[in-house]
Tab-separated table of C-alpha atoms in Angstrom:
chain	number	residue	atom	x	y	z
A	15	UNK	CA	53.023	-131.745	126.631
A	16	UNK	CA	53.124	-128.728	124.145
A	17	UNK	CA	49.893	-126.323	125.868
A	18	UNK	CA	46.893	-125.404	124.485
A	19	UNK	CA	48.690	-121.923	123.354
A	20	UNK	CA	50.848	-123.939	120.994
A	21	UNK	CA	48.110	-126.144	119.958
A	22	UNK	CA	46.297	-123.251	117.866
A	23	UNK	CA	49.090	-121.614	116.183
A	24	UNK	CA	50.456	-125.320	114.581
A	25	UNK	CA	49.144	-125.724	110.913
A	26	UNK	CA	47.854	-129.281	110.144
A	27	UNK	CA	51.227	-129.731	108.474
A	28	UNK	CA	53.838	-128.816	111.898
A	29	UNK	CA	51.087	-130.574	114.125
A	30	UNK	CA	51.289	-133.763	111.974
A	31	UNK	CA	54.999	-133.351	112.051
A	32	UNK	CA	54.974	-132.725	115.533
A	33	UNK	CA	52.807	-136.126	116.265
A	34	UNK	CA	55.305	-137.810	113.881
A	35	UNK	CA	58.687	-136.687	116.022
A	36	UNK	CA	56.615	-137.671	118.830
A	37	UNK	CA	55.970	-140.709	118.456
A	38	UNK	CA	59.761	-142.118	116.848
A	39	UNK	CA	61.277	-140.380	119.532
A	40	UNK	CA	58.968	-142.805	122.016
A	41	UNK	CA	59.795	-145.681	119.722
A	42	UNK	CA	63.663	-144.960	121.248
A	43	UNK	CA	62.669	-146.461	124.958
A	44	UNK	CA	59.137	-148.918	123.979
A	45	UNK	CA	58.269	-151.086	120.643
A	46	UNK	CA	56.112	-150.154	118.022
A	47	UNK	CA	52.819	-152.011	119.155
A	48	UNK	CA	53.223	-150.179	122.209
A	49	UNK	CA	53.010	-146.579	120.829
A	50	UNK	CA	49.059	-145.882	120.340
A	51	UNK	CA	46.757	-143.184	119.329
A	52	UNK	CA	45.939	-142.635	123.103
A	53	UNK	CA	49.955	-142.653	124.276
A	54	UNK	CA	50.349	-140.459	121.065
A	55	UNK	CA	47.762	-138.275	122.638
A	56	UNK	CA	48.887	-138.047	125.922
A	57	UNK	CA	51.939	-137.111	124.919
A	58	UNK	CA	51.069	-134.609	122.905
A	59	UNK	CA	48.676	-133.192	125.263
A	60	UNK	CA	46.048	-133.316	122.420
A	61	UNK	CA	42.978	-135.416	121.790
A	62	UNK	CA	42.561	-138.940	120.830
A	63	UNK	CA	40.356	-137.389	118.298
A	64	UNK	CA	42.949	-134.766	116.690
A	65	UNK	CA	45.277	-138.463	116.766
A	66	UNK	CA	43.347	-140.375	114.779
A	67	UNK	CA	42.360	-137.194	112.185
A	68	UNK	CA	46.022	-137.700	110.987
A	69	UNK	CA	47.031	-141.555	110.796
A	70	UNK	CA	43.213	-142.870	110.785
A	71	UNK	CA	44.320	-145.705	113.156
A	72	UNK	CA	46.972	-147.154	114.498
A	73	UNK	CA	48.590	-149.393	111.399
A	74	UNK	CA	48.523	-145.669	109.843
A	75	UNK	CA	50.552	-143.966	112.372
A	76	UNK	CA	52.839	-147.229	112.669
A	77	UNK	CA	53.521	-146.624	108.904
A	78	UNK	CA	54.125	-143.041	109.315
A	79	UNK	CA	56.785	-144.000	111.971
A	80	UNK	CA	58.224	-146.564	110.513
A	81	UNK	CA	58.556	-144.705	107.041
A	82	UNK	CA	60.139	-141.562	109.302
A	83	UNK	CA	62.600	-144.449	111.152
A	84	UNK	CA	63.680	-145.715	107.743
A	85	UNK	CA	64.713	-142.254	106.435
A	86	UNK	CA	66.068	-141.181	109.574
A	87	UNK	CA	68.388	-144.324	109.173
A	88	UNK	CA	68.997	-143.925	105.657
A	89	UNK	CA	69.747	-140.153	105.947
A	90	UNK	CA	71.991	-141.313	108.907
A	91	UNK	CA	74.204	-143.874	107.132
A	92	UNK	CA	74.080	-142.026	103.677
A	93	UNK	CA	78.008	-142.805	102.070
A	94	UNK	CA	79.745	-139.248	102.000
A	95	UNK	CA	80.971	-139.000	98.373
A	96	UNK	CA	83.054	-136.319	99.800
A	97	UNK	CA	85.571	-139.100	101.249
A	98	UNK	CA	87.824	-141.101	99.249
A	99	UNK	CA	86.039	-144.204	98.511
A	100	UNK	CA	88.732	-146.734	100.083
A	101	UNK	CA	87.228	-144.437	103.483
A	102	UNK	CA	83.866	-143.842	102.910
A	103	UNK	CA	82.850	-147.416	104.066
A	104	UNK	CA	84.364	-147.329	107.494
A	105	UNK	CA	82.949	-143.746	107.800
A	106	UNK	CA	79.311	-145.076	106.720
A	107	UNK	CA	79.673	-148.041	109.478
A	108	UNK	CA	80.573	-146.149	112.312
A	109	UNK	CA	77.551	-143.786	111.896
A	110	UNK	CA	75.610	-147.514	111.150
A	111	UNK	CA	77.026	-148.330	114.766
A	112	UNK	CA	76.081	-145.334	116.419
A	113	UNK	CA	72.152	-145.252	114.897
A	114	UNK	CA	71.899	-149.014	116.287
A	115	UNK	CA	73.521	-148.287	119.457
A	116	UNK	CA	71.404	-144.351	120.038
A	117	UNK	CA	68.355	-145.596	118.624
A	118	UNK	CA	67.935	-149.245	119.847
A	119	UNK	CA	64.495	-149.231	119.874
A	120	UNK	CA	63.848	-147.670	116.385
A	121	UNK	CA	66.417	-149.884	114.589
A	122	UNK	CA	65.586	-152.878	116.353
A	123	UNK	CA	61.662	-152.141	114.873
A	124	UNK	CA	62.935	-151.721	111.827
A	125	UNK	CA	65.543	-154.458	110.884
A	126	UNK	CA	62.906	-156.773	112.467
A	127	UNK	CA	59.573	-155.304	111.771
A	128	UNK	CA	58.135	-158.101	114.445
A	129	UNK	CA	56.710	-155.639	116.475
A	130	UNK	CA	53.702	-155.482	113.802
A	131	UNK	CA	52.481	-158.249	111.964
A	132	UNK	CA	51.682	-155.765	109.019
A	133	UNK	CA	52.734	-156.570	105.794
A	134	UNK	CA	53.845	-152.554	104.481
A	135	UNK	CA	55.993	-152.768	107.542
A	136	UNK	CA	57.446	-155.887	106.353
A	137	UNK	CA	57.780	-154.261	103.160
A	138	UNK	CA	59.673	-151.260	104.196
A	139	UNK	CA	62.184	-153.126	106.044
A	140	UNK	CA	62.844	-155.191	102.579
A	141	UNK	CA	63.564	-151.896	100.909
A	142	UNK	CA	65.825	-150.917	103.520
A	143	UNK	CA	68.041	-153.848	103.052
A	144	UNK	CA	68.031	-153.383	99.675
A	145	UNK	CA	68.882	-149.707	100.006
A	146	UNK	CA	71.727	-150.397	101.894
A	147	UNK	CA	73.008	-152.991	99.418
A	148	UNK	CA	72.362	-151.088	96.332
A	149	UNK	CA	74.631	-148.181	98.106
A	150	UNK	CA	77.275	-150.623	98.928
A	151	UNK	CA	77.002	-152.468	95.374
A	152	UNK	CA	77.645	-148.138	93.703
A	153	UNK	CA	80.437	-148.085	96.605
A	154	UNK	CA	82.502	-151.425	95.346
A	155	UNK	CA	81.830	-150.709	92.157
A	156	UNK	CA	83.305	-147.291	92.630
A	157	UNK	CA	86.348	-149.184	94.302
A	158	UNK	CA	86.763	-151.576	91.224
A	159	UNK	CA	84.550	-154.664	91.788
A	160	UNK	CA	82.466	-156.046	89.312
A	161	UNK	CA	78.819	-156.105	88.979
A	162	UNK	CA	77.571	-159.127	89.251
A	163	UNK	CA	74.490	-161.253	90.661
A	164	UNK	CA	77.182	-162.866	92.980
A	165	UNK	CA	78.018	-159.607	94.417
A	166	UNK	CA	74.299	-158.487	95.004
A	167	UNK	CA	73.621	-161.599	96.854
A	168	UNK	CA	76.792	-161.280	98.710
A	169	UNK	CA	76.042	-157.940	99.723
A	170	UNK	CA	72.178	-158.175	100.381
A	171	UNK	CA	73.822	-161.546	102.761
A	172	UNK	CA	75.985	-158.863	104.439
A	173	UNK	CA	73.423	-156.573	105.553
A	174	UNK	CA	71.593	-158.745	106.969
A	175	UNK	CA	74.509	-160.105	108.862
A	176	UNK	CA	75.164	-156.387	109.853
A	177	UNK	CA	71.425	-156.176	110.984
A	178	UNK	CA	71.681	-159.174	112.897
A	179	UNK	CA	75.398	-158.141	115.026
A	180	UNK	CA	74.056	-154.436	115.656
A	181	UNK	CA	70.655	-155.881	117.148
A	182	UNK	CA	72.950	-158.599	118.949
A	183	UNK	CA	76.036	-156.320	119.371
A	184	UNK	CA	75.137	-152.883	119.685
A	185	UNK	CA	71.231	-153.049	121.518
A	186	UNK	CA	72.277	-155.832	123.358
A	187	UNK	CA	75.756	-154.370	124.441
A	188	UNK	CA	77.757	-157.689	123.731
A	189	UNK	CA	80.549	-156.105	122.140
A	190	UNK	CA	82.111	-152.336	122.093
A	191	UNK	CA	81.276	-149.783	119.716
A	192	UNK	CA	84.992	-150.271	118.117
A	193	UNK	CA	84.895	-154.144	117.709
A	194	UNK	CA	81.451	-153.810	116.006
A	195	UNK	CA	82.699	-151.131	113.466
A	196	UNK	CA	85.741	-153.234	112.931
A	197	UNK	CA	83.928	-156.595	112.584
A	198	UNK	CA	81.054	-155.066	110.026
A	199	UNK	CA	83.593	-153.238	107.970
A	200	UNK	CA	86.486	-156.743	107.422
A	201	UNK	CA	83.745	-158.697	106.649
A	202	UNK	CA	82.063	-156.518	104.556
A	203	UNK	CA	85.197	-156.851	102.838
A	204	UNK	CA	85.995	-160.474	102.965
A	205	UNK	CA	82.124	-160.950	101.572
A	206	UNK	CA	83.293	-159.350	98.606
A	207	UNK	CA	86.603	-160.928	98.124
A	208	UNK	CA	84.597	-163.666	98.402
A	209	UNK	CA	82.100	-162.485	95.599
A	210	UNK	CA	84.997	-162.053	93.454
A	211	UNK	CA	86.906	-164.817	93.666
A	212	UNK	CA	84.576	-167.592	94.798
A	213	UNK	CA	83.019	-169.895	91.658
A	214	UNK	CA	82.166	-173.485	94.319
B	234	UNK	CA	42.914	-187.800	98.860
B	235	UNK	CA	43.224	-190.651	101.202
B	236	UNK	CA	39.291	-192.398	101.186
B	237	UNK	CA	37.107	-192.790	103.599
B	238	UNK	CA	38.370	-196.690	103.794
B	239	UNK	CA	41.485	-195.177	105.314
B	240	UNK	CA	40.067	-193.036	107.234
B	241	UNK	CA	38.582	-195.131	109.306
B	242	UNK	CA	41.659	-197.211	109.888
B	243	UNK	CA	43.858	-194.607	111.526
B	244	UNK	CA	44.149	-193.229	114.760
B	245	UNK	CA	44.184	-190.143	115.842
B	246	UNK	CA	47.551	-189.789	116.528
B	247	UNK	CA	48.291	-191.157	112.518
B	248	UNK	CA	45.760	-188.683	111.386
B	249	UNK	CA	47.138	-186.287	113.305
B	250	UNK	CA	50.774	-186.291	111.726
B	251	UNK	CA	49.245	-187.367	107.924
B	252	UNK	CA	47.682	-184.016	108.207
B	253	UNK	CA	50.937	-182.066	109.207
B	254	UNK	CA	52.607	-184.334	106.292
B	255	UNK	CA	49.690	-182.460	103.966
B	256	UNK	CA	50.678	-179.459	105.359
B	257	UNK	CA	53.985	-178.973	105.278
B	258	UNK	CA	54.282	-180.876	101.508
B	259	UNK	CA	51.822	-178.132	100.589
B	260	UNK	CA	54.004	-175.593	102.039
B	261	UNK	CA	57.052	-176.640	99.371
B	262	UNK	CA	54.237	-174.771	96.506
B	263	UNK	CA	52.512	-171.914	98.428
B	264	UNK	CA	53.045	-169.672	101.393
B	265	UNK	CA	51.840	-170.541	104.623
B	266	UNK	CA	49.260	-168.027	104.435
B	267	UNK	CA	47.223	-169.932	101.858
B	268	UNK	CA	46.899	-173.303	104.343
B	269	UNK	CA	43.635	-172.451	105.681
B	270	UNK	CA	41.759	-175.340	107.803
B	271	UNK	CA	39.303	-175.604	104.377
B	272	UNK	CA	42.590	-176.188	102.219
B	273	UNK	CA	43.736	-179.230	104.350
B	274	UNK	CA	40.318	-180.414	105.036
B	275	UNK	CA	39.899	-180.400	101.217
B	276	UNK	CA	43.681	-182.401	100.311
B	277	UNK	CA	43.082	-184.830	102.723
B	278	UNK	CA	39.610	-185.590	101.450
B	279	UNK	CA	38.263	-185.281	105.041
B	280	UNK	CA	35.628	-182.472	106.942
B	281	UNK	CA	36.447	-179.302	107.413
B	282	UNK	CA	35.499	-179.969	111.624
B	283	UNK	CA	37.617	-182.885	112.123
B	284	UNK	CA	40.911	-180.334	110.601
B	285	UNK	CA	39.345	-178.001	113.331
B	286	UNK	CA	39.199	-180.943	115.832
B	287	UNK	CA	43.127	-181.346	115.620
B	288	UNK	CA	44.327	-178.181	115.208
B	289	UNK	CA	41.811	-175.817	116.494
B	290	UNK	CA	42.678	-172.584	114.541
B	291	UNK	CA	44.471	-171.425	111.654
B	292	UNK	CA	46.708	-170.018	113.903
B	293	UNK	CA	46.671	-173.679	115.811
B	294	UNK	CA	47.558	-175.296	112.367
B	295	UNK	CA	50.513	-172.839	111.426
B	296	UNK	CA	52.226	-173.403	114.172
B	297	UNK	CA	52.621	-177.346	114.224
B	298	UNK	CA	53.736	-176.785	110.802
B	299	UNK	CA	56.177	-174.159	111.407
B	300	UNK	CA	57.305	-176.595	114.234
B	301	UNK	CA	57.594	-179.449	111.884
B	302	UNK	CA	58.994	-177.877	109.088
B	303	UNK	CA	61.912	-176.558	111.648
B	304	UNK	CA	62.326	-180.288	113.100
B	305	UNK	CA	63.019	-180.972	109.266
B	306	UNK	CA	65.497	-178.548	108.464
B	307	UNK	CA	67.128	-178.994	112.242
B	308	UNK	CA	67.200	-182.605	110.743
B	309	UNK	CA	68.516	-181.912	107.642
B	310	UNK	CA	70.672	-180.131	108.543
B	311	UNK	CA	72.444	-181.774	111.861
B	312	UNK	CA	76.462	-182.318	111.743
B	313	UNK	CA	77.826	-185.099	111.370
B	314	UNK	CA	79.735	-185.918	114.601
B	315	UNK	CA	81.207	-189.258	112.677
B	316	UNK	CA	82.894	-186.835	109.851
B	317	UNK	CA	86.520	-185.124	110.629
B	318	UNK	CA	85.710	-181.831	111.749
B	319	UNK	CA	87.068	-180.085	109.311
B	320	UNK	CA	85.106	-181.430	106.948
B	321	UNK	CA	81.752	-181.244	108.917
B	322	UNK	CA	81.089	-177.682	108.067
B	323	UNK	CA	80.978	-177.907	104.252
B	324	UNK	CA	78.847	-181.613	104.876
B	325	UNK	CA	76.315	-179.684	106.836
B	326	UNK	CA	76.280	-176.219	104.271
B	327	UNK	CA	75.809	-178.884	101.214
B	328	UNK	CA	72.453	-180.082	103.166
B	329	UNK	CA	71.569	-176.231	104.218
B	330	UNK	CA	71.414	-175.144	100.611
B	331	UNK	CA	69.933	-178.516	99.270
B	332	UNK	CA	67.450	-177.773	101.839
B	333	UNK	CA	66.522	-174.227	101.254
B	334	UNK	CA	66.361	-175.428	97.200
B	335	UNK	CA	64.052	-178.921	97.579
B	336	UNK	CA	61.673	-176.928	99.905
B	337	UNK	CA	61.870	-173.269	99.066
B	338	UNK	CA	58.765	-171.995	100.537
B	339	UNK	CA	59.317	-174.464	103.683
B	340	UNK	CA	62.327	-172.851	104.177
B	341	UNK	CA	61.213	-169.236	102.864
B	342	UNK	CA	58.756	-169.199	105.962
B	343	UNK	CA	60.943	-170.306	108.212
B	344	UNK	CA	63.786	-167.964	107.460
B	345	UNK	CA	60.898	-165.509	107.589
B	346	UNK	CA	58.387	-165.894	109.555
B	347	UNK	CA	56.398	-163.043	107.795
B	348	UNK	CA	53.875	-165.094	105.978
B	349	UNK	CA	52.302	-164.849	109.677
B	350	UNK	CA	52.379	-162.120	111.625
B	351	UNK	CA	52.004	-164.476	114.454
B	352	UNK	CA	54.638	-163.808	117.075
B	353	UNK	CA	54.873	-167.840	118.367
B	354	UNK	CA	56.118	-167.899	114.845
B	355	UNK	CA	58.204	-165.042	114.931
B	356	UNK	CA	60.081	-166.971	118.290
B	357	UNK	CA	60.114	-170.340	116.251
B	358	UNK	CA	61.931	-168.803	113.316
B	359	UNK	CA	64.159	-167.086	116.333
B	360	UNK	CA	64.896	-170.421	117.870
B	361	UNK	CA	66.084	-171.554	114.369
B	362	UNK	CA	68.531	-169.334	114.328
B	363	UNK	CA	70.247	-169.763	117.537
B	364	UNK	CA	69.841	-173.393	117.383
B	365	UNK	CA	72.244	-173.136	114.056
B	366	UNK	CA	74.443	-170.682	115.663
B	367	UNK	CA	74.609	-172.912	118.714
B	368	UNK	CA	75.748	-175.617	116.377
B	369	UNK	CA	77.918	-174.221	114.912
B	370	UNK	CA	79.791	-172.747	118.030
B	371	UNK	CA	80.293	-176.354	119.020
B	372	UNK	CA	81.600	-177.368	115.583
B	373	UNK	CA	84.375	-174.421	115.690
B	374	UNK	CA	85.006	-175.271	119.574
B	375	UNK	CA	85.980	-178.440	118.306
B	376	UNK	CA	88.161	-177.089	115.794
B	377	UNK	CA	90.012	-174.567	118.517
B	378	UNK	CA	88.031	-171.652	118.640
B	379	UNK	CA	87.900	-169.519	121.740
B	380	UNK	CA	84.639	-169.569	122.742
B	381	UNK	CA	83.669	-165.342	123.099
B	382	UNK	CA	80.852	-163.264	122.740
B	383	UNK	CA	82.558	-161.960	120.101
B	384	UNK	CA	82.206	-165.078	118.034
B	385	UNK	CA	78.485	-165.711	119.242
B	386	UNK	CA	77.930	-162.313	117.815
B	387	UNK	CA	79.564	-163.436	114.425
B	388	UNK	CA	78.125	-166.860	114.212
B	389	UNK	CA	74.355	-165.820	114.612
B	390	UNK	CA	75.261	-162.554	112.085
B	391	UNK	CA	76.535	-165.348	109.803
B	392	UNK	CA	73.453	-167.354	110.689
B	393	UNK	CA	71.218	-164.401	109.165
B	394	UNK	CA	73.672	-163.742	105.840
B	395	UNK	CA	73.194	-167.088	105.210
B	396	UNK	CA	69.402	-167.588	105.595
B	397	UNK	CA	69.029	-164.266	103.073
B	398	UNK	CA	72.097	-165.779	100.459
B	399	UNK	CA	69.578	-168.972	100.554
B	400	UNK	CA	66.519	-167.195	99.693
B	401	UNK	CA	68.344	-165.055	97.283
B	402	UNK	CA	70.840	-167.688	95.891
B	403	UNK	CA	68.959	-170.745	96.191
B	404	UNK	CA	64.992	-169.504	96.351
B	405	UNK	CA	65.557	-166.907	93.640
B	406	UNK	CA	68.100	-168.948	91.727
B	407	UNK	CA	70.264	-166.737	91.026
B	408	UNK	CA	73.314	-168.814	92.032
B	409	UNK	CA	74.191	-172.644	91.141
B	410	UNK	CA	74.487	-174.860	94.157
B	411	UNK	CA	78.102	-175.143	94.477
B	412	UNK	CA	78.167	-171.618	94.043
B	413	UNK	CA	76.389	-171.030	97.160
B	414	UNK	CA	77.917	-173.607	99.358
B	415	UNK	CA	81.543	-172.380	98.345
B	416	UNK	CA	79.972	-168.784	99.507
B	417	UNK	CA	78.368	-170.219	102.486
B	418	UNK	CA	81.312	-172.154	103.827
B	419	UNK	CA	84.095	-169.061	102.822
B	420	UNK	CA	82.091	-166.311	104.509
B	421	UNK	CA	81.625	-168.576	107.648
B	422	UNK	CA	85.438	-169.688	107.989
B	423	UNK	CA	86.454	-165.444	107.101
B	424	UNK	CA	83.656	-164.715	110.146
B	425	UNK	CA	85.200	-166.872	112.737
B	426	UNK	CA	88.630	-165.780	111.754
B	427	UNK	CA	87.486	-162.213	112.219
B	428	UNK	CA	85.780	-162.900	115.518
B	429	UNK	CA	88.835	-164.755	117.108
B	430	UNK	CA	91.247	-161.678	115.489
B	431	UNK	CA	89.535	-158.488	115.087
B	432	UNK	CA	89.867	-156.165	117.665
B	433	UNK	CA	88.476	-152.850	116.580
């Protein structure tokens, strides 16, 4: 799509970037395995060849996308330490909400990372849940709760609760945007109460 | 292991399931990755072609024993419709975590599925958890829950927090047993409460 004029005036660096935005803006409408070098080139209006010169194949340009998803996520959902921590966790969940619900595609690739069988795929989508719970385990602790291997399980539980009721809830349009936020954010809550409290 | 005397004795269909036995016992020690046809052949002290004869792949092999290791924690793991309801939920979640602890890396690749990046596995460890959700929708119908899509949202999130409190709680060890159950059983009771209240 961008001409030939374009084409010569990109350094390696803005094309690669270019390829990169591409390619996770296809991943909003089709799954990973589906975005190639040759869909990459076509809509790029490049060659397969200039493709392949930056990812090498396709498991390298499904870890460049994948790597761009995951900070386009985390950047997303990043807790504002501008807001009063009591409202920085509902504020964090309804921008959670909204990347699930505008990006179905790209989030469902990357809470699941089915769509390749690749293990750094895998990987990445381990550090994102982790990343998420290590941000909600400063939050609480910010709030007053206490550090403690109950609490990281607890919260590395949650988030993958979360992950599983936005890829049920929000790409799968069972419930409204409103019932999701309010659903991730009280049990978010209780999970913690629970952390506290609970000793079996 | 068992000699050519035996050998000879059994049937196909008993040599059949004594080599699943193999394989999913081997599976409690090492990931599914590492139970190659030659691995089997070798602990059941018979050729490498007749492993090949039964299960015709790798691929062929992993996925009876993903099958049968989700038969045995659907199993294990199966209400008890003679119990009071009430008390049928903490029954089951003492079996769940008992499970996930006496067969960690049974359970790890079934709560996984990434030890193969096979996708009939991926849909296996799927069916798992909507099979437990499913079960557990029944068990709360029981006890007067509305049956929504709210709470099919929250029972299949709660599905997911609990296979990743297992491998973290149980696999990793970082909680006791009761600790986990009590954590289970809370977070499930707070979910459905939220589901049949929450609103947004």
């Amino acid at each position: 799509m961008a001409g030939a004029e374009r084409r010569t005036r990109m350094t390696p660096e803005e094309r690669r970037k270019q390829l990169i935005a591409l390619g996770v803006n296809a991943l909003a409408d089709r799954p990973l395995e589906e975005i190639t070098i040759e869909f990459l080139a076509s809509e790029a209006g490049v060659s397969r060849g200039l493709v392949f010169y930056y990812f090498n194949s396709k498991t390298g340009l499904h870890h460049e996308l994948i790597q761009t998803a995951r900070d386009s996520l985390m950047r997303a959902t990043e807790p504002k330490p501008e807001l009063p921590a009591s409202q920085r966790l509902h504020d964090t969940l309804e921008r959670f909400v909204g990347f699930a619900r505008d990006h179905r595609q790209t989030f469902y690739s990357l809470v699941r990372g089915t769509a390749s069988g690749d293990e750094d795929v895998r990987t990445i989508v381990e550090e994102v849940r982790s990343a998420q719970a290590e941000r909600l385990s400063i939050m609480f602790h910010e709030l007053g709760a206490e550090q403690t291997p109950r609490l990281q399980v607890a919260l590395r539980a949650w988030v993958a609760l979360a992950e599983q009721a936005l890829v049920d809830g929000a790409v799968n349009h069972e419930l409204t945007h409103d019932e999701l936020v309010a659903f991730l954010e009280r049990s978010c809550l209780a999970v913690v109460e629970l952390a506290a409290h609970a000793r079996g």
